[in-house]
Coordinates of C-alpha atoms and ligand atoms in Angstrom, one line a residue:
X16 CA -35.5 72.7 -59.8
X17 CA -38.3 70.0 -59.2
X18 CA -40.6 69.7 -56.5
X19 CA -40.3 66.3 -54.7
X20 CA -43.3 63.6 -55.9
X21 CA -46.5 64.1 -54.0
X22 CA -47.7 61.0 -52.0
X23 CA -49.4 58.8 -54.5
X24 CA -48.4 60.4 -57.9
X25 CA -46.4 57.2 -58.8
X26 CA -45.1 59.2 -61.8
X27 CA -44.1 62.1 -60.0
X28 CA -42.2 59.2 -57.5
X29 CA -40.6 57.7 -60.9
X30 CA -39.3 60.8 -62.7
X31 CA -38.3 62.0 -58.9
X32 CA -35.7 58.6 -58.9
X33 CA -34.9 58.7 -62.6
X34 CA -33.8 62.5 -61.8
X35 CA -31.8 61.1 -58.8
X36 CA -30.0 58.8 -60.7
X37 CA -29.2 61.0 -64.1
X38 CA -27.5 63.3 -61.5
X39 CA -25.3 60.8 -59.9
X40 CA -24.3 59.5 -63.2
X41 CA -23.3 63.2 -64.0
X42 CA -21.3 63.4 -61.0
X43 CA -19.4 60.5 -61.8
X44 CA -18.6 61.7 -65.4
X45 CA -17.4 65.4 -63.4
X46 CA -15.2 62.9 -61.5
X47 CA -13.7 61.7 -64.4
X48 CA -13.5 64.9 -66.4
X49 CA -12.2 66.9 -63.1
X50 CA -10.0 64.3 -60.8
X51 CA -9.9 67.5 -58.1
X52 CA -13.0 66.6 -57.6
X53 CA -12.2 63.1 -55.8
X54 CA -14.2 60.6 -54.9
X55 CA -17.4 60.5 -54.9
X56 CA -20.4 58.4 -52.7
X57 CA -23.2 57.7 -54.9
X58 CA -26.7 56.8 -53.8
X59 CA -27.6 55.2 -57.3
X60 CA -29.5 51.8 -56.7
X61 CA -30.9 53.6 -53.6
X62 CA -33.3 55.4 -55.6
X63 CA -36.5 53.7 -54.2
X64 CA -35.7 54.6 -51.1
X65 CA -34.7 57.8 -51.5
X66 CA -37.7 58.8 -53.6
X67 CA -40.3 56.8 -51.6
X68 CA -39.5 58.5 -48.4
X69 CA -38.8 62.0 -49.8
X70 CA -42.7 61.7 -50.9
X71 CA -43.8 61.0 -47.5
X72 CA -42.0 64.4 -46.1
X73 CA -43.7 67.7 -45.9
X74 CA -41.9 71.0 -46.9
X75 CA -41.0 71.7 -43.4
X76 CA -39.5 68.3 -42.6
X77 CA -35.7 68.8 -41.8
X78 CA -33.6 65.8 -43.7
X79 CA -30.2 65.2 -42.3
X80 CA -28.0 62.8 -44.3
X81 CA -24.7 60.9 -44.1
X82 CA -22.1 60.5 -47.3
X83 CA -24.8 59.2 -50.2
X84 CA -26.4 62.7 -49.9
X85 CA -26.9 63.8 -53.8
X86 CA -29.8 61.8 -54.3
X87 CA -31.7 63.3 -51.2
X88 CA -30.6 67.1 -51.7
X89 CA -32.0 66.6 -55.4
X90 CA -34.7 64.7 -54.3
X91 CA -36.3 67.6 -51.7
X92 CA -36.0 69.9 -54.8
X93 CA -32.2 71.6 -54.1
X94 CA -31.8 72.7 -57.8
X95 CA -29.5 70.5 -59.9
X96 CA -27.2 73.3 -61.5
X97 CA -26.0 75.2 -57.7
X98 CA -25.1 71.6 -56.2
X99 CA -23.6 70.2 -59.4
X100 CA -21.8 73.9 -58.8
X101 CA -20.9 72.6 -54.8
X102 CA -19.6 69.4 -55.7
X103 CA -17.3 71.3 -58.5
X104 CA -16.1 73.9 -56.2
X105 CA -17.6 76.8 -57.9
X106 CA -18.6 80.0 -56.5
X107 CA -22.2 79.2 -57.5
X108 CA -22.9 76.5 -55.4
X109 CA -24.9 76.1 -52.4
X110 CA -22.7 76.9 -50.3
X111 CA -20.7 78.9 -52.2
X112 CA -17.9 76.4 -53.5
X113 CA -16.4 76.2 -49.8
X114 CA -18.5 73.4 -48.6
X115 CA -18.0 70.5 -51.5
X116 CA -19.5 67.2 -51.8
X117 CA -19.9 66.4 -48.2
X118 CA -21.1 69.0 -46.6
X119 CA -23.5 69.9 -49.1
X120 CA -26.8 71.5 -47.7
X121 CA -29.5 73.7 -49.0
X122 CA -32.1 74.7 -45.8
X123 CA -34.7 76.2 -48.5
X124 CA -35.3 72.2 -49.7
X125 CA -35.6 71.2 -45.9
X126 CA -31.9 69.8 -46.7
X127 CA -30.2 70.6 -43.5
X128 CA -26.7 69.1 -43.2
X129 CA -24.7 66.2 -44.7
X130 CA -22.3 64.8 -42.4
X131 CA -19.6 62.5 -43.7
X132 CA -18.5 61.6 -40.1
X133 CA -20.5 58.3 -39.5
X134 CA -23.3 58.4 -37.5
X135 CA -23.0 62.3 -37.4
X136 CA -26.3 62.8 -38.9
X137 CA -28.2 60.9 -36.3
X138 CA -26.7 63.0 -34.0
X139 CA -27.5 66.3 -35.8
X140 CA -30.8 64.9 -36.6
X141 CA -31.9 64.5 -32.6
X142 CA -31.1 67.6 -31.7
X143 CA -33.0 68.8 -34.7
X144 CA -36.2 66.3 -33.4
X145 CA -35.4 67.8 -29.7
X146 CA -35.2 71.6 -31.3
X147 CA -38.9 70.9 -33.0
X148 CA -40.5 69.4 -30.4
X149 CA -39.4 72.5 -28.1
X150 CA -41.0 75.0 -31.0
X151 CA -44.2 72.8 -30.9
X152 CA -43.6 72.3 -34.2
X153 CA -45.3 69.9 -36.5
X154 CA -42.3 69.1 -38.8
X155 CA -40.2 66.0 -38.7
X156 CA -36.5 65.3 -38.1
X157 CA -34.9 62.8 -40.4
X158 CA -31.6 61.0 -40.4
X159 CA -30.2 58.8 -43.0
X160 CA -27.5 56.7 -42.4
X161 CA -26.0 53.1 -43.5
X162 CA -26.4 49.8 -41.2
X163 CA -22.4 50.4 -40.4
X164 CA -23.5 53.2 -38.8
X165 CA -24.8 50.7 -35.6
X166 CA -21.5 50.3 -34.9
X167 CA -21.0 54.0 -34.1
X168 CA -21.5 54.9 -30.0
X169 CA -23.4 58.3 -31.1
X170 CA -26.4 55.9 -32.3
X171 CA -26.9 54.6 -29.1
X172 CA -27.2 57.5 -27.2
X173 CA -29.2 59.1 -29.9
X174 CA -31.8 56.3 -30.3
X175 CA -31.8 56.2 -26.4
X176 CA -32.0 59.9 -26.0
X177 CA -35.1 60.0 -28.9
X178 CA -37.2 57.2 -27.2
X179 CA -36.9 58.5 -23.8
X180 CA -38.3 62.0 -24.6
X181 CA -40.8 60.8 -27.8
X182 CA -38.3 63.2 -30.1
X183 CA -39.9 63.9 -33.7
X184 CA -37.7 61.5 -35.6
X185 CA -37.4 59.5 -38.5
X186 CA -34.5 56.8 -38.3
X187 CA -34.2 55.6 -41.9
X188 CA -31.2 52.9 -42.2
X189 CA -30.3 52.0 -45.5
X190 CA -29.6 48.5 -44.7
X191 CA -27.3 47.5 -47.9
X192 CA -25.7 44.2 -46.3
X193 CA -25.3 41.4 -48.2
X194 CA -28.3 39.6 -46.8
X195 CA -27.6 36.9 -44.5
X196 CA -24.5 38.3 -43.7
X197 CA -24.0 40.3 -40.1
X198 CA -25.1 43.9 -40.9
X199 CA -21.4 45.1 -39.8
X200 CA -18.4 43.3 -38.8
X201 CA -18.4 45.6 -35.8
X202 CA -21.7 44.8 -34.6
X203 CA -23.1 42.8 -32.6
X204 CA -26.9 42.7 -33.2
X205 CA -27.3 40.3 -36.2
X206 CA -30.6 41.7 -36.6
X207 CA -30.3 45.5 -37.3
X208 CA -33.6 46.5 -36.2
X209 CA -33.3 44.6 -32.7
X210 CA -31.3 47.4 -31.8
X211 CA -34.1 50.1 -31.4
X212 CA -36.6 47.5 -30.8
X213 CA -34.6 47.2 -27.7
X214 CA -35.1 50.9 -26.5
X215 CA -38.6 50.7 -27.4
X216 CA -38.8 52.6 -30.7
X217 CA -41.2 51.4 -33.1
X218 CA -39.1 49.6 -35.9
X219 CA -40.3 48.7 -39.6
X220 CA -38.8 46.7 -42.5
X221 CA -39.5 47.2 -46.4
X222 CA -37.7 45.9 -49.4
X223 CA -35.9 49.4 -50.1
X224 CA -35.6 48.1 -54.1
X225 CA -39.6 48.7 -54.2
X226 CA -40.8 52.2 -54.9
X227 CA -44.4 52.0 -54.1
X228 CA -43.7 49.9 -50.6
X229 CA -41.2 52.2 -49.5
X230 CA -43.5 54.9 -50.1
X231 CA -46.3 53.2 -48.5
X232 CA -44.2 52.3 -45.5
X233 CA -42.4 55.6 -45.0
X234 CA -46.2 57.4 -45.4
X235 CA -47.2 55.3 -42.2
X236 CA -43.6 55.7 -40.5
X237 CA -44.1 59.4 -40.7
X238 CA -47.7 59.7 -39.6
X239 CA -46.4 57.7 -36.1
X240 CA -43.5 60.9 -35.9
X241 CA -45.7 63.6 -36.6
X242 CA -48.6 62.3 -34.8
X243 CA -46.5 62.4 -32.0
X244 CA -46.1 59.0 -30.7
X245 CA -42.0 59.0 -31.2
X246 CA -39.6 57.9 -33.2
X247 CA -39.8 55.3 -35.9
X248 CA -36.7 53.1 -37.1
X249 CA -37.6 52.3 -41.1
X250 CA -35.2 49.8 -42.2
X251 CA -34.8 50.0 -46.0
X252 CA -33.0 46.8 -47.2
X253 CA -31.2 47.2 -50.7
X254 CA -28.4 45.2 -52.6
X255 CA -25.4 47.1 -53.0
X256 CA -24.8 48.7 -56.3
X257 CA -21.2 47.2 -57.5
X258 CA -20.2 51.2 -57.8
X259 CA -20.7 52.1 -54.6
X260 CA -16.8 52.0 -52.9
X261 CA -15.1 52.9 -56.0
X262 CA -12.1 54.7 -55.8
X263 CA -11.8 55.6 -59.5
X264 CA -15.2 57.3 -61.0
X265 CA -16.1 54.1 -63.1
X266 CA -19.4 52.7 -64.2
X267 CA -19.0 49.4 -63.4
X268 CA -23.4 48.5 -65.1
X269 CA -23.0 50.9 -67.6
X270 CA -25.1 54.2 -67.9
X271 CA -28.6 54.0 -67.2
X272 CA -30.6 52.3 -70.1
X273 CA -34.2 52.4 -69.7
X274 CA -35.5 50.5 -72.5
X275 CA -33.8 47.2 -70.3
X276 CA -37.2 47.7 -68.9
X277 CA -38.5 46.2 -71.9
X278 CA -35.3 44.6 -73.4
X279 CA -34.4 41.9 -70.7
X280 CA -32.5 40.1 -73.6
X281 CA -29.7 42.7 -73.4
X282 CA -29.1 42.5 -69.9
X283 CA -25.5 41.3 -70.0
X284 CA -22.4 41.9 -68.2
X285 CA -20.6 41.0 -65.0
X286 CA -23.4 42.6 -63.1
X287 CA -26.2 41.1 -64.6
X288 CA -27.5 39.9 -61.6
X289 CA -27.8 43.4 -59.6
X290 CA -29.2 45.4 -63.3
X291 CA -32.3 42.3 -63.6
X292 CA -32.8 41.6 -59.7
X293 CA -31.8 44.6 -57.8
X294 CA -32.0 47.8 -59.7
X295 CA -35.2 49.6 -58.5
X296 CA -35.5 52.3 -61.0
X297 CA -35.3 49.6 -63.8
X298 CA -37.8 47.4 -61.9
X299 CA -39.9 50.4 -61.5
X300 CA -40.3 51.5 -64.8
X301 CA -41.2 47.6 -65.4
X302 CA -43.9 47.9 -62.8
X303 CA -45.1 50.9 -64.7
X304 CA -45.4 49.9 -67.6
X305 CA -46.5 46.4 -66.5
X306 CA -49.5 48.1 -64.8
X307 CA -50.2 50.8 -67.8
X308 CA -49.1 53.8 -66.0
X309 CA -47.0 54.7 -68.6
X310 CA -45.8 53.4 -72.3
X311 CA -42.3 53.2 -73.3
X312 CA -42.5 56.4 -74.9
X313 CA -43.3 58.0 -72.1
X314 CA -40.8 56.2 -69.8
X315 CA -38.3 57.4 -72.5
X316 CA -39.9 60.8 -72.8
X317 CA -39.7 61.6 -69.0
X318 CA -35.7 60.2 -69.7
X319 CA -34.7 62.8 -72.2
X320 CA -36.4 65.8 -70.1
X321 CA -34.2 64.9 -67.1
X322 CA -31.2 64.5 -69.1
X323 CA -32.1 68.1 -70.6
X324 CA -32.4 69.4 -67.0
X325 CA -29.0 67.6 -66.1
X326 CA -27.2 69.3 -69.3
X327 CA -28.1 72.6 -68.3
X328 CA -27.2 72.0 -64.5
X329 CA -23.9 70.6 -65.5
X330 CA -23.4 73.7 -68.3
X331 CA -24.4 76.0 -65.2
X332 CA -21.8 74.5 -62.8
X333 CA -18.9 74.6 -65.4
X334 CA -19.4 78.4 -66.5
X335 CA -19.8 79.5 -62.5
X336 CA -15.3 80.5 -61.5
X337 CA -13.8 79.3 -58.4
X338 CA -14.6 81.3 -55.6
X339 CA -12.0 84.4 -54.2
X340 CA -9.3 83.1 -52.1
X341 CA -9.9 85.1 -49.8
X342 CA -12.8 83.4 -48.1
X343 CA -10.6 80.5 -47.8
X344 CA -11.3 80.9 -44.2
X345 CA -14.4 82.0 -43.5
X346 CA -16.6 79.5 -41.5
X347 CA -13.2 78.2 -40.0
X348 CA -13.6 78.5 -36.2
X349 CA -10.1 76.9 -34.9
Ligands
TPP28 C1 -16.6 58.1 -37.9 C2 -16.2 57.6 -39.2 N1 -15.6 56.4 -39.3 C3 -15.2 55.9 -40.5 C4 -15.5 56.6 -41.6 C5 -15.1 56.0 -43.0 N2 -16.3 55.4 -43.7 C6 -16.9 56.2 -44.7 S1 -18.2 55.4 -45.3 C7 -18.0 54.1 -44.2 C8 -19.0 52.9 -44.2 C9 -20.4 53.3 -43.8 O1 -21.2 52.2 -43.9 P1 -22.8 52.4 -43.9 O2 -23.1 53.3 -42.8 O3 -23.4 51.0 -43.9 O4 -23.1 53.2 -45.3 P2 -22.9 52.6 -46.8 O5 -21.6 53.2 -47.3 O6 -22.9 51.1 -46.8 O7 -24.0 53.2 -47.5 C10 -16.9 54.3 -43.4 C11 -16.5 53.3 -42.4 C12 -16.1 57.8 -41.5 N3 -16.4 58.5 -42.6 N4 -16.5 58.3 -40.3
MG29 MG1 -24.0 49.9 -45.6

């Protein structure tokens, strides 16, 4: 279990994403091992984002997400071993084994619900902001969702609904369009952001590839919510990973290498393009290294830990037994 990077340790914010991403590459070696397990959303190449807001949030803040949800419930400190244990099944996992990949939660890391219903979580993630702001509480709601997700009617009547009664709530979109491309085939805004700009919610923009500006930028997007001057829409824009709609558990740029941080020569393959230009952890551990934060021992130092960490979690899930049939049904209402 690791506590999520304090705003401003730009280490903290780099091992926080490197342990995002050593998870998700697990997961996708469970998928293959395990095909029960199905398929699998990952949130690798999202990393900056994830991180970067994650260090903006307070303990108390309640994070809501949509499908790519591994990276944030590991992010906010959910330990690695119980939700490897979730995703598996197992009776060890956080919620017991009955809840599985996509409807993972853990309220102890401020990891309230994942909804795999599109636009569910902005839903959830109002009534959360509505719930707060009734408790004169100081914490945040947060939703995470993707730019198809504007196509969804619940998003209107959630932004709407948030603006009208200044609701504690952070919108963050994970905008991974191709750029200059509509953000959705089903939507009619071309420009994602005009949609809350339209209902009169503060919107920003940030390059969601860029660690330290997404952390920058979600640091002032939360001070707006919890100052209590409303909602903020924080539109993260990212290239899509090329394994993010896979329907076998494939790694389409390889596993992770860090030393490509140092080693541009050996970028090859058909992705090239995404590992050199769009990769945030890789161009983060550039920046790094670039700005003498760390050395490339300690970049690969900071590796092996997490991969120790991930070990163990996996070794955890894979020991824990199914859970009894017999609460096959519990938490069925209908
Ligand atoms: C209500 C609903 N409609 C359709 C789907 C199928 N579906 C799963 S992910 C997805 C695309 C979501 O796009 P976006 O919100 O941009 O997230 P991304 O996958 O690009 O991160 C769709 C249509 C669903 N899960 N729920
Ligand atoms: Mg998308």
């Amino acid at each position: 279990m690791t506590a999520p990077p304090e705003p401003g340790n730009r280490v903290a914010l780099f091992h926080c994403m490197v342990l995002m991403r050593r998870f998700e590459e697990e997961v996708l070696r469970i998928a293959q091992d395990h095909p029960y397990v199905g398929r699998q959303h990952l949130h690798i190449g999202h990393e900056a984002t994830g991180a970067g807001v994650v260090s903006a949030l307070e303990a108390g803040d309640l994070f809501h997400t949509n499908h790519r949800n591994h990276g944030y419930l590991i992010a906010r400190g959910a330990d690695p071993g119980r939700a490897l244990a979730e995703i598996m099944g197992r009776k060890d996992g956080l919620n017991g084994g009955l809840g599985g990949p996509w409807h993972l939660c853990d309220r102890s890391a401020g990891f309230q619900s994942t909804s795999a219903m599109v636009g569910g979580s902005v839903g959830l993630a109002v009534g959360a902001a509505f719930g707060l702001k009734t408790q004169g509480s100081k914490a945040i709601s947060v939703t995470h969702f993707g730019d198809g997700t504007l196509d969804e009617g619940i998003c209107y009547e959630a932004l709407n609904l948030a603006s009208l009664l200044a609701l504690p709530v952070l919108f963050l979109c994970e905008n991974n369009a191709k750029e200059g491309q509509r953000p959705s085939s089903m939507l009619a805004a071309k420009v994602l952001h005009d949609v809350p700009d339209a209902l009169q919610i503060r919107s920003m923009v940030v390059d969601g590839r860029d660690a330290d500006a997404v952390a920058a930028t979600a640091a002032e997007a939360v001070a707006h919510v919890r100052g209590g001057s409303g909602p903020v829409f924080l539109q993260a824009d990212l290239e899509r990973w090329p394994g993010s709609h896979q329907t076998t558990p494939e790694f389409p740029t390889g596993v992770t290498d860090l030393s490509l941080a140092w080693e541009e020569d050996r970028i090859e393959g058909p992705h090239a393009e995404w590992v050199r230009d769009h990769d945030g952890l890789r161009a983060y551990a550039k920046k790094l290294l670039a700005d003498g934060t760390l050395s490339q021992d300690q970049v690969l130092e900071i590796d092996r830990g997490v991969l120790a960490g991930i070990k163990e979690a996996r070794a955890f899930a894979e020991a824990s037994p199914y859970p009894d049939p017999s609460r096959l049904l519990d938490n069925v209402f209908a």
